[in-house]
Coordinates of C-alpha atoms and ligand atoms in Angstrom, one line a residue:
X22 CA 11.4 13.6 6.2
X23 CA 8.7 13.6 9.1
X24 CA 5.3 14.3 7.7
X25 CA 4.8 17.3 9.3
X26 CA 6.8 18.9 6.9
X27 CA 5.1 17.9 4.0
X28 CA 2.7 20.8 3.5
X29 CA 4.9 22.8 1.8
X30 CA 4.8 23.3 -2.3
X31 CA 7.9 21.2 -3.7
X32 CA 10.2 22.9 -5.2
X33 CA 9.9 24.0 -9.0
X34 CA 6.1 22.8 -8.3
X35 CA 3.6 24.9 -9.9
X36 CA 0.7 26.7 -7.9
X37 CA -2.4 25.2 -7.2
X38 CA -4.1 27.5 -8.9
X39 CA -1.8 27.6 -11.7
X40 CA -1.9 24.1 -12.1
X41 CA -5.8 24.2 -12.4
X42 CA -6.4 27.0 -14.9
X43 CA -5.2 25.7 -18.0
X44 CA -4.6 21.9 -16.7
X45 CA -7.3 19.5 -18.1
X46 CA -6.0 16.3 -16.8
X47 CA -5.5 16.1 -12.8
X48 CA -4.2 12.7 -11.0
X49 CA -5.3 12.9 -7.2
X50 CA -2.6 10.3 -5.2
X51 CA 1.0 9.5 -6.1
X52 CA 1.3 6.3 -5.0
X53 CA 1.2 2.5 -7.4
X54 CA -1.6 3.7 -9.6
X55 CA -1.3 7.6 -9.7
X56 CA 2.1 7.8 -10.8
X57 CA 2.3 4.9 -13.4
X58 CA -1.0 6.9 -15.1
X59 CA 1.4 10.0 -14.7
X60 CA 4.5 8.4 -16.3
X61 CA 2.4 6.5 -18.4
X62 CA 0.5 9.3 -20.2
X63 CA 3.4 11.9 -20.4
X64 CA 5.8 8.9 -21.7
X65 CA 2.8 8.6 -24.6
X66 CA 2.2 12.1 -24.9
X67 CA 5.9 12.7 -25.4
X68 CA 5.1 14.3 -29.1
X69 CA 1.9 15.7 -28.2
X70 CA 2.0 17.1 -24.9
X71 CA -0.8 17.7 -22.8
X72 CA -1.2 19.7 -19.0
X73 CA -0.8 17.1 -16.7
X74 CA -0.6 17.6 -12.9
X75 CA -0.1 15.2 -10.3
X76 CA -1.1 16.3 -6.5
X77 CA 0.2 14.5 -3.6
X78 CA 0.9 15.2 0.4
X79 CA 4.3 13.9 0.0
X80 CA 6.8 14.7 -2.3
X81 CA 8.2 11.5 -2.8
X82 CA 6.6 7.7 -3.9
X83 CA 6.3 5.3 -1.3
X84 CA 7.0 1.9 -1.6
X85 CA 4.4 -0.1 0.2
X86 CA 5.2 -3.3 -0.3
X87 CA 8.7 -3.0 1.1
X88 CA 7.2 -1.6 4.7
X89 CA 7.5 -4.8 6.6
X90 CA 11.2 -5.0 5.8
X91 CA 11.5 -1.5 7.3
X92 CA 9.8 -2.4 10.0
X93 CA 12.2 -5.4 10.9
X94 CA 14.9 -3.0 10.6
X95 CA 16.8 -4.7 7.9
X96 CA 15.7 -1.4 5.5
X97 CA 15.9 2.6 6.3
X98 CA 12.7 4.3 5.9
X99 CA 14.5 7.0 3.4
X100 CA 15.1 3.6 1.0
X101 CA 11.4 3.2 0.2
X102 CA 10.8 6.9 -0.3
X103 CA 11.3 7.4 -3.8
X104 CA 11.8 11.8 -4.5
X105 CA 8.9 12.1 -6.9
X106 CA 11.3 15.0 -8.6
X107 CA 13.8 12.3 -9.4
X108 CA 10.6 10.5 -11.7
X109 CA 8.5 13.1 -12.8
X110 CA 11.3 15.6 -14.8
X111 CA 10.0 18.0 -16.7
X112 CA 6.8 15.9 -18.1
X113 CA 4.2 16.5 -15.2
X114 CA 3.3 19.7 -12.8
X115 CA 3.4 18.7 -9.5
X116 CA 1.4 19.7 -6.6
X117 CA 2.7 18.7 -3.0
X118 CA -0.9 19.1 -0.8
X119 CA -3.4 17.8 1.5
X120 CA -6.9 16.6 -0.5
X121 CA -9.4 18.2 1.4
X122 CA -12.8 17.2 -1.2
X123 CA -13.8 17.2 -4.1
X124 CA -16.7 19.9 -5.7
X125 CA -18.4 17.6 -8.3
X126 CA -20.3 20.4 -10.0
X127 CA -17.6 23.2 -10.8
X128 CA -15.1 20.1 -11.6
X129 CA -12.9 21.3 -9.1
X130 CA -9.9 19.2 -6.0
X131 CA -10.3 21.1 -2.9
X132 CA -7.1 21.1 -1.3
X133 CA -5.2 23.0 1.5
X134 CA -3.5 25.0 -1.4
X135 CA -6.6 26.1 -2.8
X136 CA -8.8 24.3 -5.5
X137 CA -7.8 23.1 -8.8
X138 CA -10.1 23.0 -11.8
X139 CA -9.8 19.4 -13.8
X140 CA -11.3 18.8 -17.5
X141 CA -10.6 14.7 -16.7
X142 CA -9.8 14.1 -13.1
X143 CA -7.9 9.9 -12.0
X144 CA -8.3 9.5 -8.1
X145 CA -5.6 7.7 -6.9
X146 CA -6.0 7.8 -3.3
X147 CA -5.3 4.5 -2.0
X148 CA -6.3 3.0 1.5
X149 CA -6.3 3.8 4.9
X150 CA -6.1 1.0 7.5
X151 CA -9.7 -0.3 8.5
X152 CA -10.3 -1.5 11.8
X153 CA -13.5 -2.3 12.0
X154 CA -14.5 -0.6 14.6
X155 CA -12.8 -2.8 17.3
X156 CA -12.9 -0.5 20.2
X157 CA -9.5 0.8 21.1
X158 CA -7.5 -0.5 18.2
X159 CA -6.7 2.8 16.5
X160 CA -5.5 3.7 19.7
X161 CA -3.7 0.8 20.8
X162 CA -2.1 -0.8 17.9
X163 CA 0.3 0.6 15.3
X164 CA -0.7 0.3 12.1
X165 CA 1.4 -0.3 8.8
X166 CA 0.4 2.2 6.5
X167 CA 3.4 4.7 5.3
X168 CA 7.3 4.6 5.7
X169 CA 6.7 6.1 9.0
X170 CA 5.0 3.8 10.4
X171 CA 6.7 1.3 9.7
X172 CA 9.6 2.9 11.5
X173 CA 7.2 3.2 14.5
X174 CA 7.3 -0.7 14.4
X175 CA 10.7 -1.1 14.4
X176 CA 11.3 1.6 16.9
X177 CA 8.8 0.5 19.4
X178 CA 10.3 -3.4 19.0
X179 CA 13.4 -1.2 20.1
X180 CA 12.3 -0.1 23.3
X181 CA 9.8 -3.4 23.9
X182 CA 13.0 -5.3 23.7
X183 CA 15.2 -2.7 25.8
X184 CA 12.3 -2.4 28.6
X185 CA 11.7 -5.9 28.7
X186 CA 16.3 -6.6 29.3
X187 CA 15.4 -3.8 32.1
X188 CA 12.9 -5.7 33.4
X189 CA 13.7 -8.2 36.9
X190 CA 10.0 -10.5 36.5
X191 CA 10.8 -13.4 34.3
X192 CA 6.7 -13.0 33.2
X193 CA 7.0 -9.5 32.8
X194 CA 10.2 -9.7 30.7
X195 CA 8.3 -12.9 28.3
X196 CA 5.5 -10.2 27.8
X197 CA 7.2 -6.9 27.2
X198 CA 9.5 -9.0 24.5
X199 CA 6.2 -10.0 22.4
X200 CA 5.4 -8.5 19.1
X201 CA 1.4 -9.6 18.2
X202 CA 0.5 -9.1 14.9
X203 CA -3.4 -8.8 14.2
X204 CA -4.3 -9.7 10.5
X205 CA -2.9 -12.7 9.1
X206 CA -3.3 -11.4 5.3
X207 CA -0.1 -10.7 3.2
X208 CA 1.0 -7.9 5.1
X209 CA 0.7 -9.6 8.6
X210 CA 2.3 -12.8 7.8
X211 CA 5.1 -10.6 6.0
X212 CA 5.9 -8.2 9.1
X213 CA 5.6 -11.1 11.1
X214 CA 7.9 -13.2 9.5
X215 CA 10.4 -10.4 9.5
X216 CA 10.6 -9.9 13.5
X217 CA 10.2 -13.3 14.3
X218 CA 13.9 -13.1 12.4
X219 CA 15.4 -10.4 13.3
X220 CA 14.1 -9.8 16.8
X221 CA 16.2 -12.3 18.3
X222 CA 19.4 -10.3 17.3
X223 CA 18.1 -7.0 18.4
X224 CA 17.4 -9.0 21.6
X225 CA 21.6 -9.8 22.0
X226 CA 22.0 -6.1 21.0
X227 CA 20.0 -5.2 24.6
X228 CA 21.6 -8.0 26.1
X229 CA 18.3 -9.7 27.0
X230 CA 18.4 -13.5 25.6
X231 CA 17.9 -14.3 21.7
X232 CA 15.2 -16.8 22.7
X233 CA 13.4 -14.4 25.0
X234 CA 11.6 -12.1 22.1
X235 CA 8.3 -14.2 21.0
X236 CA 5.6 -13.0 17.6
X237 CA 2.5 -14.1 18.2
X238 CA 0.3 -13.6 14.5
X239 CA -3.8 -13.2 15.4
X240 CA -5.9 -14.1 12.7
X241 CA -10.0 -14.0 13.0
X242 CA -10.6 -16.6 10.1
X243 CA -9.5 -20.1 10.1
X244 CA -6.3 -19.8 7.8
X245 CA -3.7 -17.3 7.2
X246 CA -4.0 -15.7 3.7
X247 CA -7.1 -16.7 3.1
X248 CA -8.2 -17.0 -0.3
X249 CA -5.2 -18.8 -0.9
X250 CA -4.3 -21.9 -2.4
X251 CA -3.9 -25.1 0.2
X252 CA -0.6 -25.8 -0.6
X253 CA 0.9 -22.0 -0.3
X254 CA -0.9 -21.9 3.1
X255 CA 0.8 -25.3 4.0
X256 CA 4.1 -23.8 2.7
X257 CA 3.6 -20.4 4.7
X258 CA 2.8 -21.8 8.2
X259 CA 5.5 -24.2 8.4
X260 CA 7.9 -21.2 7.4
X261 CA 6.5 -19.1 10.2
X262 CA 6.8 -22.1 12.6
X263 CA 10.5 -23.0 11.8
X264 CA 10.5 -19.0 12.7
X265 CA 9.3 -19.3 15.6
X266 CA 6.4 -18.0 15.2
X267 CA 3.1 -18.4 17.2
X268 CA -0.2 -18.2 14.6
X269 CA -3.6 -18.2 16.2
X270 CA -6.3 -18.8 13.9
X271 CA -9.9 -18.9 14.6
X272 CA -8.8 -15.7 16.8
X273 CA -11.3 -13.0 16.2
X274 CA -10.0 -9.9 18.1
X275 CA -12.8 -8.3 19.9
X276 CA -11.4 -5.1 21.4
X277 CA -7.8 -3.9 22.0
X278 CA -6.9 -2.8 25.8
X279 CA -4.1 -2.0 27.4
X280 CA -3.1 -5.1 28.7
X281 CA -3.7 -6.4 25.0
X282 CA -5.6 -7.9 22.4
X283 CA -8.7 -9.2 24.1
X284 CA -10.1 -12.1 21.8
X285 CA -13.8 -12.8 21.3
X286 CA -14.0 -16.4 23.6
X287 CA -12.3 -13.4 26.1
X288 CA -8.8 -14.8 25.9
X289 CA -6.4 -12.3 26.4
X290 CA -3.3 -12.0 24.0
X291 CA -0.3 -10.1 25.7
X292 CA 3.1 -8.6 24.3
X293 CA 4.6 -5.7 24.6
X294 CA 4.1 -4.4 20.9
X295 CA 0.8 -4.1 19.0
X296 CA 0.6 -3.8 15.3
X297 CA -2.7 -4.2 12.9
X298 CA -2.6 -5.3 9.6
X299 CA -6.5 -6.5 9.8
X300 CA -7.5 -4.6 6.3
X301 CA -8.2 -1.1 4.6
X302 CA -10.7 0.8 3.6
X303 CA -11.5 4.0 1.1
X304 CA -9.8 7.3 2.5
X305 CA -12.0 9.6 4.8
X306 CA -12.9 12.2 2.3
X307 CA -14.6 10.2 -0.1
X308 CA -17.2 9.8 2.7
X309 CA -20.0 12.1 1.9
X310 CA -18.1 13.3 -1.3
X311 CA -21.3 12.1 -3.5
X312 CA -19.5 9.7 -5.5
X313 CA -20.8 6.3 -5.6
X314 CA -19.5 3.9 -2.9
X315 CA -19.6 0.1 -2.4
X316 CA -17.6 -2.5 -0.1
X317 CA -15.5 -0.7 2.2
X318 CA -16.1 2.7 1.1
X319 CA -14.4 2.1 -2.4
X320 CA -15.6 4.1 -5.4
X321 CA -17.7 2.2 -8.1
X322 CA -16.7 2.5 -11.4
X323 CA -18.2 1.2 -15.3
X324 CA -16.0 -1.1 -17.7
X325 CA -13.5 1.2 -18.6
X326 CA -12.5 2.6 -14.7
X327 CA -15.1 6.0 -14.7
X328 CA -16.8 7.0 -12.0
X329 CA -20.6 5.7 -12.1
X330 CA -22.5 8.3 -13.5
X331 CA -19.5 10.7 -14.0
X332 CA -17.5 9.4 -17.1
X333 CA -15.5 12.7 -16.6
X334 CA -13.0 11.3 -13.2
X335 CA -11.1 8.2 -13.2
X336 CA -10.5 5.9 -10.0
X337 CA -7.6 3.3 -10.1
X338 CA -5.6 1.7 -7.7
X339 CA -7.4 0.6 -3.9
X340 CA -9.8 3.2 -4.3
X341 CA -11.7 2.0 -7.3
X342 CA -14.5 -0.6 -6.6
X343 CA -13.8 -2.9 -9.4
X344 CA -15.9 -6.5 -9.9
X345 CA -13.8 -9.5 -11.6
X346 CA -16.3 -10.7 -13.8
X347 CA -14.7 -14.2 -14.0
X348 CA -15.0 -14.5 -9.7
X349 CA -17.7 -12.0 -9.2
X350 CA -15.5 -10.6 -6.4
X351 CA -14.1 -6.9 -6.0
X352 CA -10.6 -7.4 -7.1
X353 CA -7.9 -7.2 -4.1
X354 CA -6.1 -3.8 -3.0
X355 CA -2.7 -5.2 -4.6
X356 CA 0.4 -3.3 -6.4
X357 CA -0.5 -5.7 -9.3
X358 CA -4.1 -4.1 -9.8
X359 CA -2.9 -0.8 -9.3
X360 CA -1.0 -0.5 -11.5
X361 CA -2.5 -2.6 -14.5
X362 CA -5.8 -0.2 -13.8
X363 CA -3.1 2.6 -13.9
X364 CA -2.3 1.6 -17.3
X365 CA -5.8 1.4 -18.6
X366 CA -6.9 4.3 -17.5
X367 CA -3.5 6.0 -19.1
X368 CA -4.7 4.3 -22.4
X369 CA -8.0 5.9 -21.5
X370 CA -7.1 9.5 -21.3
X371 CA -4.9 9.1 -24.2
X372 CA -7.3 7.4 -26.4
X373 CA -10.0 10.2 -25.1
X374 CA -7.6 12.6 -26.2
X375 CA -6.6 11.1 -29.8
X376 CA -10.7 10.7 -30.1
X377 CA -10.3 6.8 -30.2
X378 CA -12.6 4.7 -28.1
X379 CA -12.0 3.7 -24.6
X380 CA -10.8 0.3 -23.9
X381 CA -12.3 -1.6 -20.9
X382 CA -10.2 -2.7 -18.1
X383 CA -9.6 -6.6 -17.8
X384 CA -7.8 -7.9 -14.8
X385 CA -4.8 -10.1 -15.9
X386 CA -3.5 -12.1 -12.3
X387 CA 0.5 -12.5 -12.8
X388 CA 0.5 -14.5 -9.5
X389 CA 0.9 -14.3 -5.9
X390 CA 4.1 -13.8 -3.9
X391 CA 4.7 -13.0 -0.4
X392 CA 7.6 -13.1 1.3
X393 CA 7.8 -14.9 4.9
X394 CA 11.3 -13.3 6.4
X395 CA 13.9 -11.9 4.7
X396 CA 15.4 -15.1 3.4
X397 CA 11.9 -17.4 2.7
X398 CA 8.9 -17.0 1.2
X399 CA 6.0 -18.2 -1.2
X400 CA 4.3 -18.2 -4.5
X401 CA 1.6 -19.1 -6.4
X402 CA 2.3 -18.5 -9.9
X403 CA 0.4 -20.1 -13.2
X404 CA -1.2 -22.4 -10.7
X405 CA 2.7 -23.7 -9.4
X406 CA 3.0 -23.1 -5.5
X407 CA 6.6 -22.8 -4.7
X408 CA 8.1 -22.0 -0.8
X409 CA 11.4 -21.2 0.0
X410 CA 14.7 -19.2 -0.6
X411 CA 13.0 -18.9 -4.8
X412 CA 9.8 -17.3 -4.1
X413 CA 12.0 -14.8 -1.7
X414 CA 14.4 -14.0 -5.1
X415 CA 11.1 -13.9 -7.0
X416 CA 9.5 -11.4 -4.6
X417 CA 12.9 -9.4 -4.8
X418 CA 13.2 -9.2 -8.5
X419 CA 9.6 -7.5 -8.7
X420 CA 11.0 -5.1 -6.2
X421 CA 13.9 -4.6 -8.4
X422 CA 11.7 -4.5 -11.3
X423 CA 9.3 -1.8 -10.2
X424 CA 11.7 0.1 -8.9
X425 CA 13.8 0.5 -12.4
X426 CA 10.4 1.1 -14.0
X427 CA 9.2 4.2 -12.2
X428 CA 13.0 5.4 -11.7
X429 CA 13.6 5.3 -15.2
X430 CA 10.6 7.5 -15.8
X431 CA 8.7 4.1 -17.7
X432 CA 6.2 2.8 -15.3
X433 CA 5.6 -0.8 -15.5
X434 CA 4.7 -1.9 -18.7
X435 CA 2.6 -5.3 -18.8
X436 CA 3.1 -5.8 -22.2
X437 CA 6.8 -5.9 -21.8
X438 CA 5.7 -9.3 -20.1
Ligands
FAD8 C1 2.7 -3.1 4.3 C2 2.1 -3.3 2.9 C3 2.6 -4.3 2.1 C4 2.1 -4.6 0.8 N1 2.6 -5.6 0.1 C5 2.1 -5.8 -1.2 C6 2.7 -6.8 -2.0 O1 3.6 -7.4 -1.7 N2 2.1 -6.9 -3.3 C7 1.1 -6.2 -3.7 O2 0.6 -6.4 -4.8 N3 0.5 -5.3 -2.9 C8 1.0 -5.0 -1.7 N4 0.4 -4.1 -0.9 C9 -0.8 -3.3 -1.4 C10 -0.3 -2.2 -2.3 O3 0.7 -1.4 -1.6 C11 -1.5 -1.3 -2.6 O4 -2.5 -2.1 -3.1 C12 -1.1 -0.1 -3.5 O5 -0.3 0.7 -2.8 C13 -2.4 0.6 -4.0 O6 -1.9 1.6 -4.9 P1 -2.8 3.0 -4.9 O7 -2.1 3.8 -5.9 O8 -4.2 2.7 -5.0 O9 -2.5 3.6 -3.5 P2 -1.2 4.1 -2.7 O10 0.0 3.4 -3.3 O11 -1.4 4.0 -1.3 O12 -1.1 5.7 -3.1 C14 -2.1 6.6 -2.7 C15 -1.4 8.0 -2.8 O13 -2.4 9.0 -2.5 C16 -1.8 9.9 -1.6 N5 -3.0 10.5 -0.8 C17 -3.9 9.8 -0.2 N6 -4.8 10.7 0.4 C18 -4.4 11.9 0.1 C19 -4.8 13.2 0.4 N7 -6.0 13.4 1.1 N8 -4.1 14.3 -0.1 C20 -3.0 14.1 -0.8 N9 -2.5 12.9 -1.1 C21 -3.2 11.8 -0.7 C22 -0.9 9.1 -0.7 O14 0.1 10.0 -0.2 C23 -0.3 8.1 -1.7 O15 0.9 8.6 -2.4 C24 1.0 -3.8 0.4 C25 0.4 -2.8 1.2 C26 1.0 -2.5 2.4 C27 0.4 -1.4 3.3

């Protein structure tokens, strides 16, 4: 489904309007947090129900962290667009619509299909990609953000590859056939990990050699996943080498042009395909919304996931500003938090609603996986690093795992662990 045709209501979905007269609780975003505080609540509201509506753009669930896989063609975009009809039954109004604002003092989401009124409001918005004011990156790198664009990846590898078996100049043909990643985080060293793989077959497919197609991963600090532990960094470079894959650390990317990534000591990195994967930030319209903001435009919240100053909305998920109190950091935009603030602030609205009191939110860290090609990966995991064909089959059976848990209308349940 392009996204051009997702301004229409869904289906069966009640009115903005309607949804906003008599509903008192309203979850802004659909994604990892939104929808497991939607499933979550309704599933513990099932005796005592209570108006629930859930406003999205899309009308279906994405599944971010199965994007670079789409983009190295070894999954269709359709697969990691889960119908939100198909999870939400009968339990939750649903509201397919752009967020335009929010009107703090009448309590009320602006959206394209008129305002709706909320008594307890969650915003679920996630991220946008952030990048960082490098001048002409938005407009010269793809980004890897949505199921669609992470077809754009894939599609533009397509014709790279195709241009660069049309091509007669040896140099011109080594360029056009190389895919530079910038942002060696967990989504960079994924996606790169996945075309370094699969690139060479697509190369046979346009008869241009299997050796010919080159990844080249840019990353500004000096280590890829940074923050992580020595040996998983170990573990994930020489995976990326055996793939082929050229990482440049220490490679700060000054501006992008349209011969390529210009670096700060004014190298130039070439290819044929751009993608960024540098970082996120807060979505636009929380800019100048009046809610409190901190790093990276995210919205600050107290112990128990409210809004500074507004203990009436919610924020969970990549939008809210949370501090670990054991590291002093802002906790990571990760699935993982999502969705355990997700759950909190279900047991929030629930306990608001039974008059209990509010429980505050405590980070618990299952681990870290990432996967490095479709075969390989790596994890850190109660302080065990393990590299290889496991941490792939770990990083597969979370998938899995998720994927029964919103399609079987549960939600993830980290008490179940
Ligand atoms: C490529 C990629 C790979 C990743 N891999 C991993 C991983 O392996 N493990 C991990 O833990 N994390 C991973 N992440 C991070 C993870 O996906 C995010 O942290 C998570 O999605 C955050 O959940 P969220 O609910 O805050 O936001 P999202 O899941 O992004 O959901 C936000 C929702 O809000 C909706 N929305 C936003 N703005 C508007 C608007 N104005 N109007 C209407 N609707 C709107 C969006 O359509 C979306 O449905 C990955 C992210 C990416 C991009």
């Amino acid at each position: 489904m392009s996204d051009t045709e997702l301004n229409r209501p869904m289906e069966n979905a009640v009115s903005a309007s309607s949804a906003g007269r008599g509903g008192r609780i309203v979850v802004a975003g659909a994604g990892y947090a939104g929808l497991h505080v939607a499933l979550r609540l309704s599933a513990k509201r099932r005796n005592n129900p209570m108006e629930l509506t859930l406003v999205d753009r899309h009308d279906y669930h994405q599944v971010l962290t199965e994007l670079p896989r789409v983009a190295g063609g070894t999954r269709a975009a359709d697969a990691v667009r889960i119908p939100l009809q198909d999870m939400l039954a009968e339990r939750v109004h649903f509201v397919q619509t752009e967020i335009s604002g929010f009107d703090l003092p009448s309590r009320q989401l602006l959206t394209r299909a008129g305002p709706i009124d909320w008594g307890r409001l969650v915003l679920a918005l996630g991220s946008r990609p952030n990048d960082f004011a490098i001048p002409g990156l938005a407009q010269r790198a793809l980004s890897l953000y949505s199921a669609s664009d992470a077809e754009r990846v894939w599609a533009a590898a397509n014709k790279a590859l195709e241009a660069a078996a049309a091509a007669a100049d040896p140099e011109r043909q080594r360029r056009l056939a190389t895919v530079v990643v910038g942002g060696g985080g967990a989504t960079g060293v994924e996606l790169a990990g996945e075309l370094a793989e699969m690139l060479p077959e697509l190369a046979s497919r346009h008869g241009l050699a299997p050796d010919r197609p080159a990844v080249v991963l840019v990353e500004g600090s000096p280590t890829i996943l940074a923050g992580s532990s020595p040996q998983l960094i170990d573990n994930a470079t020489r995976i990326l080498s055996d793939l082929g894959v050229q990482v440049r650390t220490n490679a700060a990317i000054a501006a992008a042009t349209e011969e390529g990534f210009r670096l700060k000591g004014g190298q130039l990195v070439e290819g044929g395909v751009f993608v960024w994967a540098g970082g996120v930030k807060a979505p636009e319209l929380v800019v100048g919304s009046g809610l409190p903001t901190g790093h990276n435009g995210r919205v600050k919240v107290d112990r128990y996931l409210r809004v500074l100053d507004h203990p009436e909305i919610y924020v969970a998920g990549d939008l809210a500003s949370v501090v670990d109190p054991r590291t002093g950091h802002v906790l990571p935009s990760l699935a993982q938090v999502a969705l355990e603030e997700g759950e909190t602030v279900a047991r929030n609205l629930d306990a608001e609603l039974e008059g209990r009191p509010l429980e505050a939110f405590t980070f618990h860290d299952k681990g870290f996986v990432v996967s490095v090609g479709p075969y390989r990966g790596v994890a850190d995991i109660a302080s065990i690093t393990s590299g290889g064909r496991l941490a792939h089959l770990l990083k597969d059976a979370i998938e899995w795992e998720y994927r029964q848990s919103v399609t079987h209308l549960r939600g993830w349940d980290p008490l179940a662990r």
